[in-house]
Amino acid sequence: MNARFIFFTSIGLSLCVAASPAGAGDPPITSLAFAPDGKSIAACSQSGLRIYSWPGLKPGKKLETIALNLHDVAFSPSGDRLAVGGGIPADEGTVEIFSWPGGKPLQVLNDQKDSVMGIAWLSESSIASASLDHSVVLWDTGTGSPVKRLKGHSRGVSSLCFLAKKKLLVSAGIDQSLRVWNLETGKLVHSLDNHTLPVHDLALRPGAGGLPMVASVSDDRTVRLWQPTIGRMVRFVRLNTRPLDVGWLPGGSRIVVTCSDGHLRLVDPVEVKVTKDLPAVEGWAYSLAVHPSDGSVVVGGSAGRLRRVIVGAARR
Amino acid sequence: MKTGWSVLLALTLTALGCPGGFAGEAGSSSPAGRVDFSNDLIPVFTKAGCNAASCHGAAIGRGGLKLSLYGGNPAADYEAIVRQVEGRRVNLARPEESLIVLKPTKQIAHRGGRRLVDGKEGAELLLRWIRQGAENVSSRSLKRVEVAPRKHVAEKPGSSIQLRATAYFSDGSSQDVTRWTVFTAEDPSAVKIDSESAAAKLLRRGRQVVIARYLDRVVPIELIVPLSGSKPDLAAEPRRGFIDRELLDSLSILRLSPSPLVDDATFLRRVTLDLSGRLPTMAAVRAFLAEPGPKKRQVVIDRLLASEEFSEYWTLQLAKLLRIHPDQGEGEIAGTRDKQGALKYHQWLHRQVRDNVGYDRLARSVILATGDSHEVGPANFYRTVKGPRKQAEFMSEVFMGSRLRCANCHNHPLDRWTQDDYHGLAAIFARIEGGQVVKVKASGEVIHPRTLEKALQRIPGEDFLGADIVDGRGRLASWLTDPANPYFSRAIVNRLWKAMMGRGLVEPVDDFRATNPPTHPALLAGLADDFVKNGYDLRHTLRLIALSAAYSRSSKATEENKADGSFYSHAIRQSLGPEVLADAISDVLGVAGRYGEEPKGTRAVTLVDPKTRSVALDILGRCSREESCESPAGSTGGLQRKLHLFNGALLNARIGAPGGRLDKMITAGESPLSIVEQFYLAALGRYPGDAERLFWKEQLGENVPAGRQRELLEDFVWSLLVCNEFVSNH
């Protein structure tokens, strides 16, 4: 066991410890991101971008957005800005950037023709956005202009994952594929087509050892592990329900997956088996975010439900 | 139950000629005004065409949105609309900004055009549902839909009829759903439907079918405009049983007068071809025509049914149905043709026909078969097609007359079959190993494409089998051959009817479904009941049909009934099948056909392998039996067949062959007119008429130079064999 972690719950005692108030007619929480200090969380939905306290999940400030639908939220590498991707369905895709923690609107990036489903900060001055218009656009946040447009997906693009050291961007989409792009040239490096149904989300394994490893989740009920640099699928695990969002516990010991049955599952990436199956929210569990240090995960779901689930270890 | 106000509203709307008023708050079926996704919104999508096959109901959807075809799977539709793509299609925060509202009302670009009008009932219902939280809550389920009228006879073209539909729900309530029922004419050029008022205007004479669709229910409506203006007097027409009664009743409604009955010669040729696949011999024709007495037709039918020729011919008919052909092999033996299995299967089938084994027993034998297919004939049933899904499709087409294959990808849009039925039936066959040795496997599965789980074994339209049942074929065979099964007996008697009458009561014969009603429902039911009561005896039903007056009608249409192609007012002229025609040519010419390595004298109808080398059968358009022989693609012929008959070696090289009938007659010194008469008897089953005798006398008589006589006689035989009277059963 890593000495830097202490366990304050056993595996059998994982539990939900906090939940936000929700109304039956509220829209689903589609994306979550912890603030760099871990003391608050940004959650987006059709109701807008709202900040919640952590771990109490008390609703706080709401940031007004242009977009009707919001799908992905991410803090900049330095943590001084917050970006949210979304748009007006079938019309416009937007990336809106706010100052953090002030919440002041700074920039709107909109050059795509349908909602932005996934964003990824590439540096302090560049961000990538994936849209249902099939494109991935690389932006210069200094000028607010698009720099490159990556074309290759035959249907909407749902998620992005940046491999900083390799200067590679992985995209995944409704066309059931993952695509690996060289960011310097904008060229497609690999097209990975093992999934048999649309892919929802990607997450890069934390830590520095070995080849970069990315987890993907798809309607085909699988969680697949990839080594994008060599264009290889390494392993996969089949679930008995559909996974919707994916993350990794700090250190990369487990993959965390939220599913359409409202559960949160932990997957051992080596043994490729589910090690925990925890009920989290009623309805679909669309989104998750792993706290950087306290051993818990926040799950966002249908009807604006938000719940903290303790899954194991907290950093000292 | 309807509330008093809603009844009043419905009555008011009806009185105003506005069918389809909803109970409760306008548009919703719930008295509380909550919009029910399954029962209220799915019909809106269907009526607007959103979930049609040409739109989002397509197998891969359209524009990223995939709906179940005609709303056959409301749960999947709810998920697609509300859950998928992170719920982007429904905006719960700003309902009027929802993609699912903006697109069909064309407030933003929509390739499907405007399907709902902003502010009108359908769009308002949709918007109200979103405002209420876009939930998938339903307090009741649809039990049945009744449509009025189910059958209507109009006096003349131009008449309009108001169609109405009423839905009955599980909570005992009912609702006029005319407004949201889709009425579709099978032939839009014959019936015009006003989709707003649900009025059907009949544009021409004849029988037309309109399909009413509400939710997952489809109901056929029969609309008739008599084919003539005056009612025929059918009192004198012979009624030999329920077949004639039913057919004459429908002719009366359609105001069609039937053609007269045929003469003895035509009857003998017709019934001999139909029951034995052969032409009557010259001796048989002469004897039959010379024989007096009213019972001679019955006697010849019974003699034919008892003949070996009947067994050979009906073995061929059933071999085509069961697609008996040498297995192509897989893997290492791919491309090799296992003739041994096909031979065993064919021999077994011949014994079943010869011994008059009931069709139910025959079906049970093939469905339950196991063992070495080189020894156990019916085990080859599991070598006919590859894979459990194909086996399920094959079984359903053969024994149920139903095309379950549509339910592979989605619940059958035109019938009751669901994906559970299709994959559940395939799951039964997944347990069967179909190599040379057919056996039950301990495991074997098919994956249900919707659930991505192992499909549970299921009797179609009935129940799932228990997980502990390894081999579900016993339950399947028992269900299939149960006297109460509505498919099994109807499917086979319809095929027998088609074989004898030229057209199935349901066409195509492998496409029984709610939206493809029989032309004569009571007749089909009567034939099926009679078949079951008489031990599933094929001969019994064939005899019943052959004895009817309807079977004896002339194929010559009258001025009054020439427009009829479906109601048996006259016999339907049928082209002879390739094997029958090949044998008939050989019999008339007295020159045997050659079939691969088979012994000389082998008849085409007895061939086991449908790919036995034979140019004649290729020309005549045989079926390889690798696919159904009942589909148009299952056989060829047409122009190629005619051209080869006219110009090819099939006839020309054999007409005057040494040792053939013509050669023998000429060598024996028979007179040209004697030769003409004998060929008329052999080929057409009748004596030449006076005009024909006179014609041939002039062509072949005394003035013809001796050196040209043979050539002219060959031309005479050629003309006989290419004429329509010879190449058809009429």
Coordinates of C-alpha atoms in Angstrom, one line a residue, chain B residues 209-690:
Chain B
V209 CA -56.6 -2.3 -48.3
V210 CA -55.9 0.6 -46.0
I211 CA -53.6 0.1 -43.0
A212 CA -54.4 1.9 -39.8
R213 CA -51.5 2.3 -37.4
Y214 CA -51.7 3.5 -33.8
L215 CA -48.7 3.0 -31.6
D216 CA -47.5 -0.5 -32.3
R217 CA -50.8 -1.8 -33.5
V218 CA -51.8 -2.2 -37.2
V219 CA -55.3 -3.0 -38.4
P220 CA -56.2 -3.6 -42.1
I221 CA -59.3 -2.0 -43.5
E222 CA -60.9 -3.5 -46.6
L223 CA -62.6 -1.1 -49.0
I224 CA -64.4 -2.4 -52.0
V225 CA -66.0 -0.8 -55.0
P226 CA -67.7 -3.5 -57.1
L227 CA -66.0 -4.2 -60.4
S228 CA -69.3 -3.9 -62.3
G229 CA -72.4 -1.9 -62.0
S230 CA -75.0 -4.7 -61.9
K231 CA -75.2 -7.6 -59.5
P232 CA -74.7 -11.0 -61.3
D233 CA -77.2 -13.9 -60.9
L234 CA -75.1 -16.6 -59.2
A235 CA -78.0 -18.8 -58.2
A236 CA -77.3 -21.4 -60.8
E237 CA -73.5 -21.6 -60.1
P238 CA -72.5 -24.9 -58.6
R239 CA -71.7 -24.9 -54.9
R240 CA -69.8 -28.1 -54.0
G241 CA -68.7 -27.0 -50.5
F242 CA -67.5 -24.1 -48.5
I243 CA -64.8 -23.2 -51.0
D244 CA -67.4 -22.4 -53.7
R245 CA -69.7 -20.7 -51.2
E246 CA -67.0 -18.4 -50.0
L247 CA -65.7 -17.6 -53.4
L248 CA -69.2 -17.0 -54.9
D249 CA -70.0 -14.8 -51.9
S250 CA -67.0 -12.6 -52.7
L251 CA -67.9 -12.6 -56.4
S252 CA -71.4 -11.4 -55.5
I253 CA -70.0 -8.5 -53.4
L254 CA -67.6 -7.6 -56.2
R255 CA -70.4 -8.1 -58.8
L256 CA -68.3 -10.4 -60.8
S257 CA -69.7 -13.2 -62.9
P258 CA -67.5 -16.3 -63.0
S259 CA -66.3 -18.0 -66.2
P260 CA -67.9 -21.3 -67.1
L261 CA -66.5 -24.6 -66.1
V262 CA -64.0 -26.3 -68.3
D263 CA -64.5 -29.3 -70.6
D264 CA -63.2 -32.7 -69.6
A265 CA -60.0 -32.6 -71.6
T266 CA -58.9 -29.3 -70.1
F267 CA -59.8 -30.5 -66.6
L268 CA -57.8 -33.7 -67.1
R269 CA -54.7 -31.9 -68.3
R270 CA -55.0 -29.3 -65.5
V271 CA -55.5 -31.8 -62.6
T272 CA -52.9 -34.2 -63.9
L273 CA -50.3 -31.5 -64.1
D274 CA -51.3 -30.1 -60.7
L275 CA -51.3 -33.4 -58.9
S276 CA -48.6 -35.4 -60.6
G277 CA -46.5 -32.8 -62.5
R278 CA -47.0 -34.7 -65.7
L279 CA -49.1 -34.4 -68.9
P280 CA -51.9 -37.0 -69.2
T281 CA -50.8 -39.8 -71.5
M282 CA -52.6 -40.2 -74.8
A283 CA -54.3 -43.3 -73.5
A284 CA -55.4 -41.5 -70.4
V285 CA -56.9 -38.7 -72.4
R286 CA -58.7 -41.0 -74.8
A287 CA -60.1 -43.2 -72.0
F288 CA -61.2 -40.2 -69.9
L289 CA -63.0 -38.5 -72.8
A290 CA -64.7 -41.7 -73.8
E291 CA -65.8 -42.5 -70.2
P292 CA -69.4 -41.5 -69.4
G293 CA -70.7 -40.7 -65.9
P294 CA -70.7 -37.8 -63.5
K295 CA -68.1 -39.2 -61.1
K296 CA -65.2 -39.6 -63.5
R297 CA -63.5 -36.4 -62.4
Q298 CA -63.6 -37.6 -58.8
V299 CA -62.2 -40.9 -59.9
V300 CA -59.3 -39.5 -61.7
I301 CA -58.4 -37.2 -58.8
D302 CA -58.3 -40.1 -56.4
R303 CA -56.3 -42.2 -58.9
L304 CA -53.8 -39.4 -59.3
L305 CA -53.5 -38.8 -55.5
A306 CA -52.7 -42.5 -55.0
S307 CA -50.1 -42.6 -57.8
E308 CA -46.3 -42.8 -57.5
E309 CA -46.2 -39.8 -59.8
F310 CA -48.0 -37.8 -57.1
S311 CA -45.4 -38.8 -54.5
E312 CA -42.5 -37.8 -56.8
Y313 CA -44.0 -34.5 -57.8
W314 CA -45.0 -33.4 -54.3
T315 CA -41.7 -34.6 -52.9
L316 CA -40.2 -32.0 -55.4
Q317 CA -42.7 -29.4 -54.2
L318 CA -41.8 -29.9 -50.5
A319 CA -38.1 -30.3 -51.3
K320 CA -38.2 -26.8 -52.8
L321 CA -40.1 -25.5 -49.8
L322 CA -37.5 -27.1 -47.5
R323 CA -34.7 -26.0 -49.8
I324 CA -33.1 -29.5 -50.0
H325 CA -29.7 -29.1 -51.6
P326 CA -26.2 -30.4 -50.9
D327 CA -24.6 -28.6 -48.1
Q328 CA -21.8 -26.3 -49.3
G329 CA -19.5 -27.1 -46.3
E330 CA -17.5 -24.6 -44.2
G331 CA -14.0 -24.2 -43.1
E332 CA -11.7 -26.8 -44.5
I333 CA -14.4 -28.5 -46.5
A334 CA -15.7 -25.2 -47.9
G335 CA -16.9 -25.7 -51.5
T336 CA -17.4 -29.4 -51.2
R337 CA -20.9 -30.5 -51.8
D338 CA -22.3 -33.1 -49.5
K339 CA -24.7 -34.9 -51.7
Q340 CA -25.1 -37.8 -49.3
G341 CA -27.1 -35.7 -46.8
A342 CA -29.3 -34.3 -49.4
L343 CA -30.0 -37.7 -50.9
K344 CA -31.0 -39.1 -47.4
Y345 CA -33.2 -36.0 -46.8
H346 CA -34.9 -36.4 -50.2
Q347 CA -35.5 -40.1 -49.7
W348 CA -37.0 -39.5 -46.3
L349 CA -39.2 -36.8 -47.6
H350 CA -40.4 -39.0 -50.4
R351 CA -41.4 -41.7 -47.9
Q352 CA -43.3 -39.1 -45.9
V353 CA -45.3 -38.1 -49.0
R354 CA -45.7 -41.7 -50.3
D355 CA -47.0 -42.9 -46.8
N356 CA -49.2 -39.8 -46.4
V357 CA -47.6 -38.8 -43.1
G358 CA -49.3 -35.9 -41.6
Y359 CA -47.7 -32.5 -42.2
D360 CA -47.6 -31.9 -38.4
R361 CA -45.5 -35.0 -38.0
L362 CA -43.3 -34.0 -40.9
A363 CA -42.7 -30.6 -39.3
R364 CA -42.0 -32.1 -35.9
S365 CA -39.5 -34.6 -37.4
V366 CA -37.4 -31.9 -39.0
I367 CA -37.5 -29.5 -36.1
L368 CA -36.6 -32.2 -33.5
A369 CA -34.1 -34.0 -35.7
T370 CA -30.7 -34.9 -34.4
G371 CA -28.1 -37.4 -35.6
D372 CA -25.7 -38.1 -38.5
S373 CA -27.2 -36.3 -41.4
H374 CA -25.8 -39.0 -43.7
E375 CA -28.1 -41.4 -42.0
V376 CA -31.0 -39.3 -40.6
G377 CA -32.7 -37.5 -43.4
P378 CA -34.5 -34.8 -41.5
A379 CA -31.3 -33.8 -39.6
N380 CA -30.3 -32.0 -42.8
F381 CA -32.9 -29.4 -41.9
Y382 CA -30.1 -27.9 -39.7
R383 CA -27.7 -27.9 -42.6
T384 CA -29.9 -25.9 -45.0
V385 CA -28.9 -22.5 -43.8
K386 CA -26.0 -21.3 -41.7
G387 CA -26.4 -19.9 -38.2
P388 CA -29.2 -19.7 -35.6
R389 CA -30.6 -16.4 -36.9
K390 CA -30.9 -17.7 -40.5
Q391 CA -32.4 -20.9 -39.1
A392 CA -35.0 -18.9 -37.2
E393 CA -35.9 -17.0 -40.4
F394 CA -36.0 -20.2 -42.4
M395 CA -38.2 -22.0 -39.9
S396 CA -40.6 -19.1 -39.7
E397 CA -40.9 -18.7 -43.4
V398 CA -41.4 -22.4 -44.1
F399 CA -43.7 -23.4 -41.2
M400 CA -45.3 -20.1 -40.3
G401 CA -45.4 -18.3 -43.6
S402 CA -44.0 -15.3 -41.7
R403 CA -41.0 -13.1 -42.4
L404 CA -39.5 -12.8 -38.9
R405 CA -36.3 -11.4 -40.3
C406 CA -37.6 -7.8 -40.2
A407 CA -37.6 -8.2 -36.4
N408 CA -33.8 -8.8 -36.3
C409 CA -33.1 -5.0 -36.2
H410 CA -36.4 -3.7 -34.9
N411 CA -39.8 -4.8 -33.8
H412 CA -41.6 -5.8 -37.0
P413 CA -43.3 -2.6 -38.2
L414 CA -46.1 -4.4 -40.0
D415 CA -46.8 -7.3 -37.7
R416 CA -46.7 -8.4 -34.1
W417 CA -43.2 -9.8 -34.1
T418 CA -40.7 -8.2 -31.7
Q419 CA -36.9 -8.4 -31.5
D420 CA -37.4 -10.6 -28.5
D421 CA -39.3 -13.0 -30.7
Y422 CA -36.7 -13.1 -33.4
H423 CA -33.6 -13.4 -31.2
G424 CA -35.5 -15.7 -28.7
L425 CA -36.3 -18.1 -31.6
A426 CA -32.7 -17.9 -32.8
A427 CA -31.6 -18.7 -29.2
I428 CA -33.4 -22.0 -29.5
F429 CA -31.5 -22.9 -32.6
A430 CA -28.2 -21.6 -31.2
R431 CA -28.2 -24.8 -29.1
I432 CA -28.1 -26.9 -32.2
E433 CA -24.8 -27.9 -33.8
G434 CA -25.4 -28.2 -37.5
G435 CA -22.4 -30.1 -38.9
Q436 CA -22.7 -33.5 -40.5
V437 CA -23.7 -34.8 -37.0
V438 CA -26.6 -32.6 -35.8
K439 CA -26.7 -32.5 -32.0
V440 CA -27.7 -30.4 -29.0
K441 CA -24.9 -28.4 -27.5
A442 CA -24.6 -27.7 -23.8
S443 CA -24.2 -24.0 -24.6
G444 CA -24.8 -21.7 -27.5
E445 CA -26.2 -18.3 -27.6
V446 CA -27.1 -15.3 -29.7
I447 CA -26.6 -11.7 -28.5
H448 CA -29.7 -9.5 -28.4
P449 CA -28.6 -6.4 -30.3
R450 CA -30.7 -4.1 -28.2
T451 CA -29.8 -5.4 -24.7
L452 CA -26.3 -6.6 -25.7
E453 CA -27.1 -9.6 -23.5
K454 CA -27.6 -13.3 -24.3
A455 CA -31.1 -13.6 -25.9
L456 CA -33.5 -15.8 -23.9
Q457 CA -35.1 -18.7 -25.7
R458 CA -38.6 -17.7 -26.6
I459 CA -41.6 -19.1 -28.5
P460 CA -42.5 -16.3 -31.0
G461 CA -45.3 -14.2 -29.7
E462 CA -45.7 -16.3 -26.6
D463 CA -43.4 -16.9 -23.6
F464 CA -39.7 -17.0 -22.8
L465 CA -38.5 -20.5 -22.0
G466 CA -36.9 -21.2 -18.6
A467 CA -33.2 -20.7 -18.3
D468 CA -32.9 -24.3 -17.3
I469 CA -34.2 -25.6 -20.7
V470 CA -31.3 -26.6 -22.9
D471 CA -33.2 -27.7 -25.9
G472 CA -36.2 -25.6 -26.5
R473 CA -37.2 -27.3 -29.8
G474 CA -39.7 -29.6 -28.1
R475 CA -41.7 -26.7 -26.8
L476 CA -41.3 -25.0 -30.2
A477 CA -42.6 -28.0 -32.1
S478 CA -45.5 -28.5 -29.8
W479 CA -46.5 -24.9 -30.0
L480 CA -46.1 -24.9 -33.8
T481 CA -48.2 -28.0 -34.4
D482 CA -50.8 -27.3 -31.8
P483 CA -54.2 -27.2 -33.5
A484 CA -54.8 -23.8 -32.1
N485 CA -51.6 -22.4 -33.7
P486 CA -52.8 -19.7 -36.1
Y487 CA -49.9 -19.8 -38.4
F488 CA -48.9 -23.4 -39.2
S489 CA -52.0 -24.8 -40.9
R490 CA -52.8 -21.5 -42.6
A491 CA -49.3 -21.3 -44.1
I492 CA -49.4 -24.8 -45.7
V493 CA -53.0 -24.7 -46.9
N494 CA -52.3 -21.4 -48.5
R495 CA -49.3 -22.9 -50.4
L496 CA -51.5 -25.9 -51.5
W497 CA -54.1 -23.4 -52.6
K498 CA -51.6 -21.5 -54.7
A499 CA -50.3 -24.7 -56.2
M500 CA -53.7 -25.6 -57.4
M501 CA -55.3 -22.2 -58.1
G502 CA -52.3 -20.1 -59.2
R503 CA -52.5 -17.5 -56.5
G504 CA -52.3 -17.7 -52.7
L505 CA -55.2 -16.4 -50.6
V506 CA -52.3 -14.6 -49.0
E507 CA -49.6 -13.3 -51.3
P508 CA -46.6 -13.7 -51.1
V509 CA -47.2 -17.0 -49.4
D510 CA -44.3 -16.5 -47.0
D511 CA -45.5 -13.1 -45.9
F512 CA -48.4 -13.6 -43.5
R513 CA -48.9 -10.5 -41.4
A514 CA -51.6 -8.3 -40.0
T515 CA -51.1 -5.8 -42.7
N516 CA -51.3 -8.3 -45.5
P517 CA -54.8 -9.8 -45.1
P518 CA -56.0 -12.7 -47.1
T519 CA -58.4 -12.0 -50.0
H520 CA -60.8 -14.5 -48.5
P521 CA -60.2 -14.7 -44.7
A522 CA -63.1 -17.1 -44.0
L523 CA -62.0 -19.4 -46.8
L524 CA -58.4 -19.6 -45.5
A525 CA -59.7 -20.2 -42.0
G526 CA -62.0 -22.9 -43.2
L527 CA -59.3 -24.6 -45.2
A528 CA -57.0 -24.5 -42.2
D529 CA -59.6 -25.9 -39.8
D530 CA -60.5 -28.7 -42.2
F531 CA -56.8 -29.5 -42.7
V532 CA -56.3 -29.8 -38.9
K533 CA -59.5 -31.9 -38.5
N534 CA -58.4 -34.3 -41.2
G535 CA -55.0 -35.0 -39.7
Y536 CA -52.9 -32.5 -41.5
D537 CA -53.4 -34.6 -44.6
L538 CA -52.0 -32.9 -47.7
R539 CA -53.9 -35.2 -50.0
H540 CA -57.2 -34.4 -48.3
T541 CA -56.8 -30.6 -48.9
L542 CA -55.6 -31.0 -52.4
R543 CA -58.6 -33.3 -53.1
L544 CA -61.0 -30.8 -51.6
I545 CA -59.7 -28.0 -53.8
A546 CA -59.6 -30.2 -56.9
L547 CA -63.3 -31.2 -56.4
S548 CA -64.5 -27.6 -56.1
A549 CA -66.3 -25.9 -58.9
A550 CA -63.9 -23.0 -58.6
Y551 CA -61.0 -25.3 -59.6
S552 CA -62.8 -26.3 -62.7
R553 CA -63.4 -22.7 -64.0
S554 CA -62.1 -21.8 -67.4
S555 CA -59.0 -19.7 -67.6
K556 CA -60.7 -17.7 -70.4
A557 CA -61.8 -14.5 -68.8
T558 CA -65.1 -13.0 -69.8
E559 CA -65.8 -9.4 -70.7
E560 CA -67.2 -9.0 -67.2
N561 CA -64.4 -10.6 -65.2
K562 CA -61.3 -9.9 -67.2
A563 CA -60.1 -7.2 -64.7
D564 CA -60.1 -9.8 -61.9
G565 CA -56.7 -11.1 -60.9
S566 CA -57.4 -12.1 -57.3
F567 CA -60.9 -13.4 -56.8
Y568 CA -60.9 -16.6 -58.8
S569 CA -63.7 -15.7 -61.2
H570 CA -61.7 -17.5 -63.8
A571 CA -58.7 -19.8 -63.5
I572 CA -55.3 -18.3 -63.4
R573 CA -53.1 -19.6 -66.2
Q574 CA -49.8 -20.8 -64.7
S575 CA -46.5 -21.4 -66.5
L576 CA -45.2 -24.9 -66.1
G577 CA -42.4 -25.2 -63.6
P578 CA -38.9 -25.9 -65.1
E579 CA -38.8 -29.5 -64.0
V580 CA -42.3 -30.2 -65.2
L581 CA -41.8 -28.5 -68.5
A582 CA -38.5 -30.3 -69.1
D583 CA -40.2 -33.6 -68.5
A584 CA -43.2 -32.7 -70.6
I585 CA -41.0 -31.8 -73.5
S586 CA -39.2 -35.2 -73.1
D587 CA -42.5 -37.0 -72.9
V588 CA -44.1 -35.4 -75.9
L589 CA -41.0 -35.8 -78.1
G590 CA -40.2 -39.3 -76.8
V591 CA -36.6 -38.3 -76.2
A592 CA -35.4 -38.5 -72.7
G593 CA -33.5 -35.5 -71.2
R594 CA -30.0 -36.0 -69.7
Y595 CA -29.2 -34.8 -66.3
G596 CA -25.6 -34.9 -65.3
E597 CA -24.4 -38.4 -64.5
E598 CA -28.0 -39.6 -63.7
P599 CA -29.1 -42.7 -65.6
K600 CA -30.8 -42.2 -68.9
G601 CA -34.5 -41.8 -68.5
T602 CA -34.3 -39.9 -65.2
R603 CA -37.1 -37.4 -64.8
A604 CA -36.3 -33.9 -63.9
V605 CA -38.9 -33.9 -61.0
T606 CA -37.0 -36.7 -59.3
L607 CA -33.6 -35.0 -59.2
V608 CA -32.2 -34.6 -55.7
D609 CA -29.5 -32.0 -56.5
P610 CA -31.0 -28.8 -57.9
K611 CA -27.6 -28.1 -59.5
T612 CA -27.4 -31.3 -61.4
R613 CA -25.8 -30.5 -64.7
S614 CA -28.6 -29.7 -67.2
V615 CA -28.7 -27.0 -69.9
A616 CA -32.4 -27.5 -70.3
L617 CA -33.1 -26.8 -66.6
D618 CA -30.8 -23.8 -66.7
I619 CA -32.7 -22.4 -69.7
L620 CA -36.1 -23.1 -68.1
G621 CA -35.1 -21.2 -64.9
R622 CA -34.7 -23.7 -62.1
C623 CA -34.3 -22.7 -58.5
S624 CA -31.0 -23.5 -56.8
R625 CA -32.8 -23.8 -53.4
E626 CA -30.0 -21.9 -51.7
E627 CA -32.5 -19.2 -51.1
S628 CA -36.3 -19.4 -51.0
C629 CA -37.8 -20.7 -54.3
E630 CA -40.9 -18.7 -53.5
S631 CA -39.4 -15.3 -54.0
P632 CA -39.2 -13.8 -57.5
A633 CA -35.4 -14.0 -57.3
G634 CA -35.6 -17.7 -56.5
S635 CA -36.1 -18.7 -60.2
T636 CA -35.4 -17.2 -63.5
G637 CA -36.9 -17.8 -66.9
G638 CA -38.9 -15.2 -68.7
L639 CA -37.5 -13.9 -72.0
Q640 CA -34.5 -16.2 -71.9
R641 CA -36.8 -19.2 -71.6
K642 CA -38.9 -18.1 -74.5
L643 CA -36.0 -17.3 -76.8
H644 CA -34.4 -20.7 -76.1
L645 CA -37.7 -22.5 -76.7
F646 CA -38.1 -20.7 -80.0
N647 CA -34.6 -20.9 -81.3
G648 CA -32.4 -23.1 -79.1
A649 CA -31.3 -26.7 -79.2
L650 CA -33.7 -27.6 -76.3
L651 CA -36.4 -28.3 -78.9
N652 CA -34.8 -28.1 -82.3
A653 CA -32.1 -30.7 -81.7
R654 CA -34.7 -33.2 -80.3
I655 CA -37.8 -32.8 -82.4
G656 CA -36.7 -35.1 -85.2
A657 CA -34.2 -37.2 -83.2
P658 CA -33.9 -40.8 -84.3
G659 CA -36.0 -43.0 -82.1
G660 CA -38.2 -40.2 -81.0
R661 CA -41.9 -40.1 -81.2
L662 CA -42.0 -38.2 -84.5
D663 CA -39.3 -40.3 -86.1
K664 CA -41.0 -43.5 -85.1
M665 CA -44.3 -42.3 -86.5
I666 CA -42.8 -41.2 -89.8
T667 CA -40.8 -44.4 -90.1
A668 CA -44.0 -46.4 -89.4
G669 CA -45.7 -44.6 -92.3
E670 CA -48.4 -42.9 -90.3
S671 CA -50.4 -40.3 -92.1
P672 CA -49.6 -36.6 -91.3
L673 CA -53.1 -36.1 -89.8
S674 CA -52.7 -39.1 -87.6
I675 CA -49.4 -37.7 -86.4
V676 CA -51.1 -34.3 -85.8
E677 CA -53.8 -35.9 -83.7
Q678 CA -51.4 -37.9 -81.6
F679 CA -49.2 -34.9 -80.9
Y680 CA -52.3 -32.9 -79.9
L681 CA -53.2 -35.6 -77.5
A682 CA -49.7 -35.9 -76.1
A683 CA -48.9 -32.2 -75.8
L684 CA -52.3 -30.5 -75.3
G685 CA -54.3 -33.4 -73.9
R686 CA -57.1 -32.9 -76.4
Y687 CA -58.1 -33.8 -79.9
P688 CA -57.5 -31.0 -82.5
G689 CA -60.6 -29.0 -83.3
D690 CA -62.2 -29.0 -86.7

